[in-house]
CSV table of C-alpha atoms in Angstrom, one decimal:
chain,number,residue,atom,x,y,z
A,1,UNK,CA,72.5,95.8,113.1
A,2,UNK,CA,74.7,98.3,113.7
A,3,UNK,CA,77.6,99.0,111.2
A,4,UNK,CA,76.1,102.0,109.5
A,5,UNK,CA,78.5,103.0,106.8
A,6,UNK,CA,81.2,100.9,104.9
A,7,UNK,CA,83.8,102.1,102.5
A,8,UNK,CA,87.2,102.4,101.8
A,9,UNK,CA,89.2,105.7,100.3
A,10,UNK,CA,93.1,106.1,99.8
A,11,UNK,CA,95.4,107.4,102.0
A,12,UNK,CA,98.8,108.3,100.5
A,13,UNK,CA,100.5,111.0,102.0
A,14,UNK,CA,101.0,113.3,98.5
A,15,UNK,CA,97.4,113.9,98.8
A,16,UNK,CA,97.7,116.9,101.0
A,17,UNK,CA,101.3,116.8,101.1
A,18,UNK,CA,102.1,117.6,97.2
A,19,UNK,CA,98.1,118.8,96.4
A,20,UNK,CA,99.3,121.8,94.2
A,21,UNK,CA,101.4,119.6,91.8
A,22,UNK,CA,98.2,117.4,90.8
A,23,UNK,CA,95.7,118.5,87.9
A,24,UNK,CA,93.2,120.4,89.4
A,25,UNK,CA,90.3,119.0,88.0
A,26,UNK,CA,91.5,115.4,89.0
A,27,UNK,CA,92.3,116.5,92.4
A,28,UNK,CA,89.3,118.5,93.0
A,29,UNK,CA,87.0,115.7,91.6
A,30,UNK,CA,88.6,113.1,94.8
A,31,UNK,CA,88.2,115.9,97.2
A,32,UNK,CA,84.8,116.3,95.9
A,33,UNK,CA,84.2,112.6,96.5
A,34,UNK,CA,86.2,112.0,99.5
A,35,UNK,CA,84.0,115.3,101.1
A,36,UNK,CA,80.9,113.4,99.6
A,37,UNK,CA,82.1,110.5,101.7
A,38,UNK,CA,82.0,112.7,104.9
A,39,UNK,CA,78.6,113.5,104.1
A,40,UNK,CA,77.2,109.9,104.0
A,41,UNK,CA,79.1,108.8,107.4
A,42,UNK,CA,77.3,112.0,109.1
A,43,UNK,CA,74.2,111.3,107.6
A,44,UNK,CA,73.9,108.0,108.3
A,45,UNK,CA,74.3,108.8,111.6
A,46,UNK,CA,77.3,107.3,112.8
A,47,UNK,CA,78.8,107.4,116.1
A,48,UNK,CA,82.5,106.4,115.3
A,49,UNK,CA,84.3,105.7,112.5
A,50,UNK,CA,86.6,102.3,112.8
A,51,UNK,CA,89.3,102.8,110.7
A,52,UNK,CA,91.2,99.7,108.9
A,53,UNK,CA,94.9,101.0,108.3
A,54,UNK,CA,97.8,100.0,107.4
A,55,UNK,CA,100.1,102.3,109.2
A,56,UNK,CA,104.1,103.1,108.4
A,57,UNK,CA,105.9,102.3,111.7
A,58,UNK,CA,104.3,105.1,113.6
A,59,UNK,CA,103.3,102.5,116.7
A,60,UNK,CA,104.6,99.5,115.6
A,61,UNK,CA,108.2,97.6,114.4
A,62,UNK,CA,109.8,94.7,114.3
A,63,UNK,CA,110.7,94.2,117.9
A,64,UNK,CA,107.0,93.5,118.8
A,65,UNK,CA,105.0,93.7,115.2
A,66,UNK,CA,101.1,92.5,115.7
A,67,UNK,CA,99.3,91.4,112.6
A,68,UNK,CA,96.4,93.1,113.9
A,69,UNK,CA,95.4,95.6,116.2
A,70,UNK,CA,93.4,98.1,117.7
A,71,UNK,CA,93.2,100.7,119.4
A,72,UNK,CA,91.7,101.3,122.7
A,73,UNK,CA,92.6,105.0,123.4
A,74,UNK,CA,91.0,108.3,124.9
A,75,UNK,CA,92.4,110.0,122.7
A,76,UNK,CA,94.9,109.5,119.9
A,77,UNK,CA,97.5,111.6,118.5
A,78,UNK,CA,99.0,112.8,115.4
A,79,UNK,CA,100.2,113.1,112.6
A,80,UNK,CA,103.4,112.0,113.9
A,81,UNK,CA,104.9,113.2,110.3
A,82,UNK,CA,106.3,117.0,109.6
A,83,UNK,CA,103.4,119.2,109.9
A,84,UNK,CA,104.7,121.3,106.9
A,85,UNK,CA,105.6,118.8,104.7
A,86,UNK,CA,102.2,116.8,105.5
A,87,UNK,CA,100.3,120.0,105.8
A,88,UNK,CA,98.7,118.6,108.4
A,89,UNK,CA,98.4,120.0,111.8
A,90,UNK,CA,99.1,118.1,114.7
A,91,UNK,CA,96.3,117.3,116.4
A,92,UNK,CA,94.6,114.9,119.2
A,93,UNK,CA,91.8,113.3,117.8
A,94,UNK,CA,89.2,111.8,120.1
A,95,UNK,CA,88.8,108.1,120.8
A,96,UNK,CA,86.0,105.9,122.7
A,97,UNK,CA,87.8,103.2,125.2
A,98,UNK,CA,84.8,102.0,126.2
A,99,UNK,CA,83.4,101.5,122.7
A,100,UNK,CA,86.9,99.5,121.9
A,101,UNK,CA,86.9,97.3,124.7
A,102,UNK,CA,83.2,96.1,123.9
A,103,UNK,CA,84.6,95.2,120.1
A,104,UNK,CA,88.2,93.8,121.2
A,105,UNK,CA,86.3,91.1,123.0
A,106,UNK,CA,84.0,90.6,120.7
A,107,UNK,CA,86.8,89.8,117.8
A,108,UNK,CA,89.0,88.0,120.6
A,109,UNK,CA,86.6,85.3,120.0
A,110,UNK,CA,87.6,84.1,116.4
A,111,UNK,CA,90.8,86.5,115.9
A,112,UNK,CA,94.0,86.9,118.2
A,113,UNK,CA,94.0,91.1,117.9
A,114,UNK,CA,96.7,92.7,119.6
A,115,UNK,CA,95.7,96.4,121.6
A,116,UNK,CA,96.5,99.6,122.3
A,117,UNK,CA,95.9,102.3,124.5
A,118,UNK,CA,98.3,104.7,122.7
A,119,UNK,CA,98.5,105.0,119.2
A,120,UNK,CA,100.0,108.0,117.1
A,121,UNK,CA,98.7,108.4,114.0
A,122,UNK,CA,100.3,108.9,110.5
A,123,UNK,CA,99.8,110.3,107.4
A,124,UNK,CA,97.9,106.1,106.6
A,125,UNK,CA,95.4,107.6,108.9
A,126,UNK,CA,95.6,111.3,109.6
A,127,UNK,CA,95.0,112.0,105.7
A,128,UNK,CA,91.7,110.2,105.6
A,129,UNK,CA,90.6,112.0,108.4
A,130,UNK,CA,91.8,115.5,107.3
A,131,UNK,CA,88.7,114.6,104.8
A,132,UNK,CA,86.5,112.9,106.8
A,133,UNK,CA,86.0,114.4,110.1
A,134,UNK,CA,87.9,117.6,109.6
A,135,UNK,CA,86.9,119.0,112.9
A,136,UNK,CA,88.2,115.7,115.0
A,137,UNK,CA,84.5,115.7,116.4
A,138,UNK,CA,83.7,112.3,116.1
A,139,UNK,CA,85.3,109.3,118.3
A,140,UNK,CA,88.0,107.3,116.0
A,141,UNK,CA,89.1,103.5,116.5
A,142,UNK,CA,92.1,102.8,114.7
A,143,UNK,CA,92.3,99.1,113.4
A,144,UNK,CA,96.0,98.2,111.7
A,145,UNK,CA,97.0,95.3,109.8
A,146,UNK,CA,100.6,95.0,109.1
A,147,UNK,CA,101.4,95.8,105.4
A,148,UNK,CA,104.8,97.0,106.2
A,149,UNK,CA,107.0,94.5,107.8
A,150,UNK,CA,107.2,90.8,106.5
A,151,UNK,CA,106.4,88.4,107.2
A,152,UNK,CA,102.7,89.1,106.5
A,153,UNK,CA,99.4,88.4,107.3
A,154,UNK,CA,97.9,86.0,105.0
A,155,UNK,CA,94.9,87.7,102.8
A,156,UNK,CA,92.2,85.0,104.2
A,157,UNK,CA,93.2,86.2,107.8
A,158,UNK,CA,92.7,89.4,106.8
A,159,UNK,CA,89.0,88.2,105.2
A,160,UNK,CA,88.5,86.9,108.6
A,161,UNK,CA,89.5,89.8,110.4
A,162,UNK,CA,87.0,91.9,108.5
A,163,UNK,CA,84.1,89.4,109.0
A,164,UNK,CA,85.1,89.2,113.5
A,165,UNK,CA,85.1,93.0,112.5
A,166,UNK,CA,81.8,93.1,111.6
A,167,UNK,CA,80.4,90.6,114.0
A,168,UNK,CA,81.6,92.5,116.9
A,169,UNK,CA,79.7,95.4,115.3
A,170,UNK,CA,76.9,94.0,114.9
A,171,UNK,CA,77.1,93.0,119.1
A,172,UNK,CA,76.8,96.8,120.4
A,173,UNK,CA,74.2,99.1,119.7
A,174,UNK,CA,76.1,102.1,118.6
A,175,UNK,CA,76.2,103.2,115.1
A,176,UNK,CA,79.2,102.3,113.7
A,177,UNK,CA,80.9,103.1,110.3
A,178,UNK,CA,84.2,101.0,108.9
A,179,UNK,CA,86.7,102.9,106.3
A,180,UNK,CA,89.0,100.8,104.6
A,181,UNK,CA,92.3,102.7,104.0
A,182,UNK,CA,95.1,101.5,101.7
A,183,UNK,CA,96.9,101.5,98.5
A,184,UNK,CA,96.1,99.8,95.6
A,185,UNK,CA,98.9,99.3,93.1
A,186,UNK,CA,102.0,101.5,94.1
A,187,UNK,CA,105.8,101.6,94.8
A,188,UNK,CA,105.8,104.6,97.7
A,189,UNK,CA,108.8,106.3,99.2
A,190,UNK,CA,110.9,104.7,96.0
A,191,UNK,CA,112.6,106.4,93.5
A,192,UNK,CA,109.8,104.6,91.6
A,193,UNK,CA,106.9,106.9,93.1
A,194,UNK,CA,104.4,107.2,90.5
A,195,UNK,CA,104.7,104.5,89.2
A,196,UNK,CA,101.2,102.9,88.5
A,197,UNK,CA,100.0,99.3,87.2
A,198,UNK,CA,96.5,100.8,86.3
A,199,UNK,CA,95.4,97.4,84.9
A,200,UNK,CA,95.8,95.9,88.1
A,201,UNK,CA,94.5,98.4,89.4
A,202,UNK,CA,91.2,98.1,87.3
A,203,UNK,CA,91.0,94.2,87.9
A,204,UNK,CA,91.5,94.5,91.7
A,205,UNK,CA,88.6,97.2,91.9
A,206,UNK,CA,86.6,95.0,89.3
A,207,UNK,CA,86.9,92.4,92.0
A,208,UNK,CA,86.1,94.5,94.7
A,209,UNK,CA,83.3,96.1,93.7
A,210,UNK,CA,81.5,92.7,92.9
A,211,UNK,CA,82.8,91.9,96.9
A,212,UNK,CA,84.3,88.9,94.9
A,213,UNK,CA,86.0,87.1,97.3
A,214,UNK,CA,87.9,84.2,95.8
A,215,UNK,CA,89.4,86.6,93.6
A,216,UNK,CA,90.5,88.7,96.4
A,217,UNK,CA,92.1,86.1,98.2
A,218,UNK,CA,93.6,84.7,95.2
A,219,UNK,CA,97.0,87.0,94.8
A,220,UNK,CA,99.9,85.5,96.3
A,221,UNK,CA,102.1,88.2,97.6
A,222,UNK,CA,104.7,87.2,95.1
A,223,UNK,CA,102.3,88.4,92.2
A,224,UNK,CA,101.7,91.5,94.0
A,225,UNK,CA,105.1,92.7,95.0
A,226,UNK,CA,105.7,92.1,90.5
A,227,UNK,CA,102.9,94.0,89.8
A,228,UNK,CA,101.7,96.1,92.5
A,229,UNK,CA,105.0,96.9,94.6
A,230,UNK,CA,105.9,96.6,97.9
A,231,UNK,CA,102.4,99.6,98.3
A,232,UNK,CA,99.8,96.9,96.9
A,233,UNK,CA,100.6,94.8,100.3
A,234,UNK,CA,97.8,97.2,101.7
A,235,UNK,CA,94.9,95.6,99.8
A,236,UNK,CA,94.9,93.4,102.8
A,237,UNK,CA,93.0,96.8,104.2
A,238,UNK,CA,90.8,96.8,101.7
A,239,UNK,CA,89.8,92.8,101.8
A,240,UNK,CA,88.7,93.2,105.4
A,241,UNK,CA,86.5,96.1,104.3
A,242,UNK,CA,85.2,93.5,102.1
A,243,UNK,CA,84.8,91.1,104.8
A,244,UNK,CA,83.1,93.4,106.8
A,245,UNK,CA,80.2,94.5,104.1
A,246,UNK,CA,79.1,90.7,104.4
A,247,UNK,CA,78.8,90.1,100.8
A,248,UNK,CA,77.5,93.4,99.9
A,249,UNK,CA,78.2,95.1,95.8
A,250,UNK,CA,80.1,98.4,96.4
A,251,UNK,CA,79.8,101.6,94.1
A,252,UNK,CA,83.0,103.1,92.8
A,253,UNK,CA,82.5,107.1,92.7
A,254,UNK,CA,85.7,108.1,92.2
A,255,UNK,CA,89.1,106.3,90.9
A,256,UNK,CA,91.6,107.6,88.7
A,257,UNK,CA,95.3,107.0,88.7
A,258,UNK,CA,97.1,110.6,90.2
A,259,UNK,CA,100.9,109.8,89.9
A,260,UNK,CA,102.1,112.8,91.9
A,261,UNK,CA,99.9,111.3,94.8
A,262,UNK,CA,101.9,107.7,94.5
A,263,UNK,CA,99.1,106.2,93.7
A,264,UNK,CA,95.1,105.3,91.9
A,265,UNK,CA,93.2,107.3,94.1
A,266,UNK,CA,89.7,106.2,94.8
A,267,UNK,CA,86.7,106.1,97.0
A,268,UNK,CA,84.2,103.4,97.4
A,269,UNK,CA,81.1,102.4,99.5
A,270,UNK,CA,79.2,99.4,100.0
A,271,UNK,CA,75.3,98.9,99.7
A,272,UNK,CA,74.8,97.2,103.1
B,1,UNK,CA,121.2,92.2,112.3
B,2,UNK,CA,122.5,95.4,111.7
B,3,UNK,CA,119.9,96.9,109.5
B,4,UNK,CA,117.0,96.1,112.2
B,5,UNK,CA,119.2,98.7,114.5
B,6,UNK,CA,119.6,101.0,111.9
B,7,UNK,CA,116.0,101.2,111.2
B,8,UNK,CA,115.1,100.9,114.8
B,9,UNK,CA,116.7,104.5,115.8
B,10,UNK,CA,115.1,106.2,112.4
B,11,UNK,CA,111.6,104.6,113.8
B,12,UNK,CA,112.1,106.2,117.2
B,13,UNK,CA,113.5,109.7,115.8
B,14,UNK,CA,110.7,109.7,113.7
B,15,UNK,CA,107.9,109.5,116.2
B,16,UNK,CA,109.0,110.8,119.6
B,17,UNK,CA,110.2,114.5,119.8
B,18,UNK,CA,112.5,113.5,122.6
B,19,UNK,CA,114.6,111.7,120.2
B,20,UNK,CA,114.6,114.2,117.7
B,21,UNK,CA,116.3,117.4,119.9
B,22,UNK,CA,118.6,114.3,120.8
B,23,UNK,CA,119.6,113.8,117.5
B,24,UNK,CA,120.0,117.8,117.3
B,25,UNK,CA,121.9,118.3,120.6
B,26,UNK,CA,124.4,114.8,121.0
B,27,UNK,CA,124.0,112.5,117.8
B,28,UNK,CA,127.2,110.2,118.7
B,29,UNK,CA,125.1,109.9,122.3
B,30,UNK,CA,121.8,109.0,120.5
B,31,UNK,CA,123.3,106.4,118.8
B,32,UNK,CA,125.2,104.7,121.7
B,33,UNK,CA,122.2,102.9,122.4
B,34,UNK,CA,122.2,101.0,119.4
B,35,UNK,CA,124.6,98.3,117.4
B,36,UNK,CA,125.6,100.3,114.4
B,37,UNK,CA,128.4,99.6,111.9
B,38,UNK,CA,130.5,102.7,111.1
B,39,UNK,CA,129.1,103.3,107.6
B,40,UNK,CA,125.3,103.2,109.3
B,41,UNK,CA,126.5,105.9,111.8
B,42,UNK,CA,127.8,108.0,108.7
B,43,UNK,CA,125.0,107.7,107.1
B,44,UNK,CA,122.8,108.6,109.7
B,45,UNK,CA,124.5,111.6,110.8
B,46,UNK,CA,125.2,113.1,107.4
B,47,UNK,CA,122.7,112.4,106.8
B,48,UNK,CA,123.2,110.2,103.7
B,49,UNK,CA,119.5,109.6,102.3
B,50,UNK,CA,121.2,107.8,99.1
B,51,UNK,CA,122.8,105.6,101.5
B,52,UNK,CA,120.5,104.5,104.3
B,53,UNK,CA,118.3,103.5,101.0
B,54,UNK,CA,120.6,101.0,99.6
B,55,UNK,CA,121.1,99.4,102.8
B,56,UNK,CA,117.7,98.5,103.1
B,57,UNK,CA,115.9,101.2,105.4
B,58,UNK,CA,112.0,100.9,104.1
B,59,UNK,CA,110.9,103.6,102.5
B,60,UNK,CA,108.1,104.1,104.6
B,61,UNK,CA,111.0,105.2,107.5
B,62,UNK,CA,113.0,107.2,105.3
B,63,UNK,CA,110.2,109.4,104.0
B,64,UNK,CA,109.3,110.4,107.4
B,65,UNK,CA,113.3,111.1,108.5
B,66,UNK,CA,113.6,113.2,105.3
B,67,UNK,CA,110.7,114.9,105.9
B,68,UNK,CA,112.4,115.8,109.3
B,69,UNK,CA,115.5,116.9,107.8
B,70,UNK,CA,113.2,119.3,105.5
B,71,UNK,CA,114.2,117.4,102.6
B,72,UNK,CA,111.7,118.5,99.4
B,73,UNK,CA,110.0,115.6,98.0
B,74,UNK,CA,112.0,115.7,94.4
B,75,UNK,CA,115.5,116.3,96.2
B,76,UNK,CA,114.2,112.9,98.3
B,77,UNK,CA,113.6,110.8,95.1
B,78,UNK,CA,116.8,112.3,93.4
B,79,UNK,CA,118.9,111.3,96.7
B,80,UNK,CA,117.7,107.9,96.8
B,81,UNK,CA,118.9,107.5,93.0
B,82,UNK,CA,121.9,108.8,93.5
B,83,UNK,CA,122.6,106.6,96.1
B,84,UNK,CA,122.2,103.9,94.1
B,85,UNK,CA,124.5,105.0,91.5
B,86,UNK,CA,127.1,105.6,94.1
B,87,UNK,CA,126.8,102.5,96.1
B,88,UNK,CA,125.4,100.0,93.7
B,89,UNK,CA,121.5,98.8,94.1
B,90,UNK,CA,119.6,98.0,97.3
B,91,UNK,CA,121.1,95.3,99.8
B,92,UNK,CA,118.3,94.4,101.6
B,93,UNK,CA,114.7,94.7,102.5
B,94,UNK,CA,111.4,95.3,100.2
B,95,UNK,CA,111.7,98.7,99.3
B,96,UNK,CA,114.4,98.3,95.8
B,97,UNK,CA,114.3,100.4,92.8
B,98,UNK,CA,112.2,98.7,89.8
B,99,UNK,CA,112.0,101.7,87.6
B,100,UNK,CA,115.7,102.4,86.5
B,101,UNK,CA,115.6,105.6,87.7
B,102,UNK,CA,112.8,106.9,85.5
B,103,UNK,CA,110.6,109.8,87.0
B,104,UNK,CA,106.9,108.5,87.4
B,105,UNK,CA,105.0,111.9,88.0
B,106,UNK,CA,106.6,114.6,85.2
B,107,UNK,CA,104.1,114.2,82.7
B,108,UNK,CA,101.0,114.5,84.7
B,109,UNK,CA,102.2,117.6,87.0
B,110,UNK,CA,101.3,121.3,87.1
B,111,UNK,CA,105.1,122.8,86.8
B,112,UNK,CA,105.5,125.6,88.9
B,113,UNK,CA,106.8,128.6,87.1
C-alpha cells in the first residue's frame, strides 16, 4: 500500500486573501489545524501530495472542458490570481512527470482522465498549498474535476474516480498522500458571499465522516444548487476523497462556518 | 453564443500576462478576436462589473478580472448589486443572486477602524 495520508481541507480564496477581517480566534484555530495537517503529510512520510481540485477556469473552459484531469507537469505554476489581492506570491511549484504518467495509466484502465503537462494553479489549489507545503518542497500532482462548467460530472463518477485514484496508488511504490479540496455549502464570487447553509453543511460532513456512501451519492444537483449554491458543486472533490480512503471513518478536527471566507471551513483526515 | 465569447476573453486576460498588457495597451485590438455584441464590449472595457454579472459571466471569472482591475472585495459585491438594480437580475448562467442583496459577512467581521 501506498497512499499514505488522506484528507480533505477548504480552499476558498478569502482565506488568505481577506484573513484580517475573520475573528481571530476562529481563524487562528483553522490555521492551527490546517498547519497540523502539514505535519501529518510530512510525518507520514509522503513523497507527493495528489491534490483533488476543483479549479476556476485557470486551465480549463468550455471550448475543451475535461471532467477529469491530471496533471503531468515538471513543474506547475501559479497562483494565476493578483498576488496582492490573494496574498499569495507567485510561485512555481514542483511536480513529478514520471510519478504522473505511472498513475494516468493506471486510472486509464476504469476512468477516461484527460492530461496535462501545463497547468497554472489558482487560488482552488495555491491556498491549500500556502498551508501545506509552504516551502514548494514537495512534488505536487494536481487532479481536477469540473465543478464549474455544466454540464457536470455525475457524483458516482466522481466515487469512481476516487476509487481508480486509489487503485493507481496503490500500483507504485512511492508514498503518496491525496487532499481533497472543495467547498461545502457556499454561493462564491456572488453578491450572496457569505452566505452559509450550516445545516447542510453539518449533514454532508455527518455523512462524510462515516465515509457513507449512499448518502453521498444521493444529492441531485438540483437539491444542491437550492441549498448549497452553485459552490456546493465541489463536494464532487470531496466524494472522490472518499472513494479514495476505501471505506475508511474520517476525524473532523476543525469545521466552523467563517462567512468572510465564503464558506464552512474545515479539515479532515481519514483513518486508513 | 455570445456569452461563451464574452467569458472566453475574461478567461484568457485572467491567466496569461500577454493578454493582460493587451488589454492595457489596444483593448478595441484585443477584442477583435472575439464575437462580441456592443454592450459586452462596453462592458468589458469600462469596465462594467455590475454588467458583465447580469449577463451571465461566472463568478468564478469575474472575481479574478476584478481582482486585476484592483477592485476591493466590498466595492466587487457592491458592483455586482448594483448591476442588478440597474439592469434587472441575471440573464444567464449559474452564478444569480439568491440573497436579495443582503450582506452575508457584516456580523461576523473585525471592522477596521
Amino acid at each position: 500500500m501506498s497512499l499514505v495520508y488522506a484528507g480533505i481541507c477548504s480552499h476558498g480564496p478569502g482565506i488568505t486573501a481577506r484573513a484580517d477581517r475573520a475573528d481571530p480566534v476562529v481563524r487562528d484555530a483553522f490555521y492551527a489545524n490546517l498547519d497540523k495537517m502539514r505535519q501529518d503529510i510530512v510525518d507520514a512520510g509522503a513523497e507527493a501530495i495528489i491534490v483533488i481540485a476543483a479549479e476556476h477556469f485557470a486551465n480549463f473552459f468550455m471550448n475543451n472542458m475535461p471532467a477529469y484531469c491530471i496533471g503531468m507537469a515538471d513543474e506547475y505554476e501559479g497562483p494565476i490570481e493578483d498576488p496582492e489581492w490573494l496574498k499569495i506570491e507567485k510561485t512555481k511549484v514542483p511536480g513529478n512527470p514520471g510519478l504522473s504518467k505511472r498513475l494516468i495509466t493506471e486510472l486509464m484502465q476504469t476512468v477516461d482522465v484527460a492530461f496535462s503537462e501545463e497547468w497554472k494553479f489558482d487560488h482552488g489549489i495555491s491556498v491549500p498549498l500556502n498551508f501545506l507545503t509552504p516551502e514548494y518542497d514537495m512534488p505536487i500532482i494536481p487532479a481536477n474535476i469540473n465543478c464549474q462548467g455544466p454540464p457536470l460530472t455525475p457524483l458516482h463518477r466522481a466515487w469512481a474516480f476516487g476509487e481508480a485514484l486509489r487503485r493507481a496508488c496503490d500500483s507504485v511504490p512511492e508514498k503518496l498522500a491525496i487532499v481533497g479540496t472543495g467547498g461545502i455549502s457556499h454561493w462564491p464570487a456572488t453578491p450572496d458571499s457569505g452566505k452559509i447553509n450550516l445545516e447542510w453543511d453539518q449533514e454532508f460532513m455527518d455523512r462524510f465522516k462515516r465515509n457513507d456512501k449512499d448518502a453521498m451519492l444521493s444529492y441531485s444537483d438540483e437539491e444542491t444548487y437550492r441549498d448549497a449554491g452553485q459552490g456546493g458543486y465541489e463536494i464532487r472533490t470531496l466524494i472522490a476523497t472518499a472513494a479514495a480512503a476505501k471505506g475508511a471513518q474520517a476525524n473532523v478536527h476543525f469545521f466552523e462556518p467563517i462567512p468572510i471566507f465564503a464558506t464552512s471551513c474545515f479539515c479532515a483526515s481519514f483513518e486508513l | 453564443m455570445s456569452l461563451y465569447y464574452l467569458q472566453k476573453v475574461l478567461y484568457d486576460i485572467n491567466r496569461n500576462e500577454q493578454a493582460q498588457q493587451k488589454y492595457r495597451d489596444d483593448v478595441d485590438t484585443l477584442l477583435n478576436d472575439y464575437t462580441l455584441t456592443d454592450e459586452e464590449r462596453l462592458a468589458l472595457k469600462t469596465p462594467d462589473i455590475g454588467l458583465l454579472y447580469v449577463l451571465g459571466v461566472n463568478g468564478q471569472i469575474l472575481m479574478h478580472f476584478a481582482a486585476f482591475h484592483q477592485i476591493e472585495w466590498d466595492d466587487y459585491l457592491q458592483a455586482m448589486r448594483d448591476g442588478i438594480a440597474e439592469h434587472g437580475e441575471v440573464r444567464e448562467g449559474v452564478y444569480a443572486m439568491t440573497g436579495a442583496g443582503e450582506n452575508f459577512t457584516i456580523d461576523t467581521e473585525v471592522q477596521s477602524d
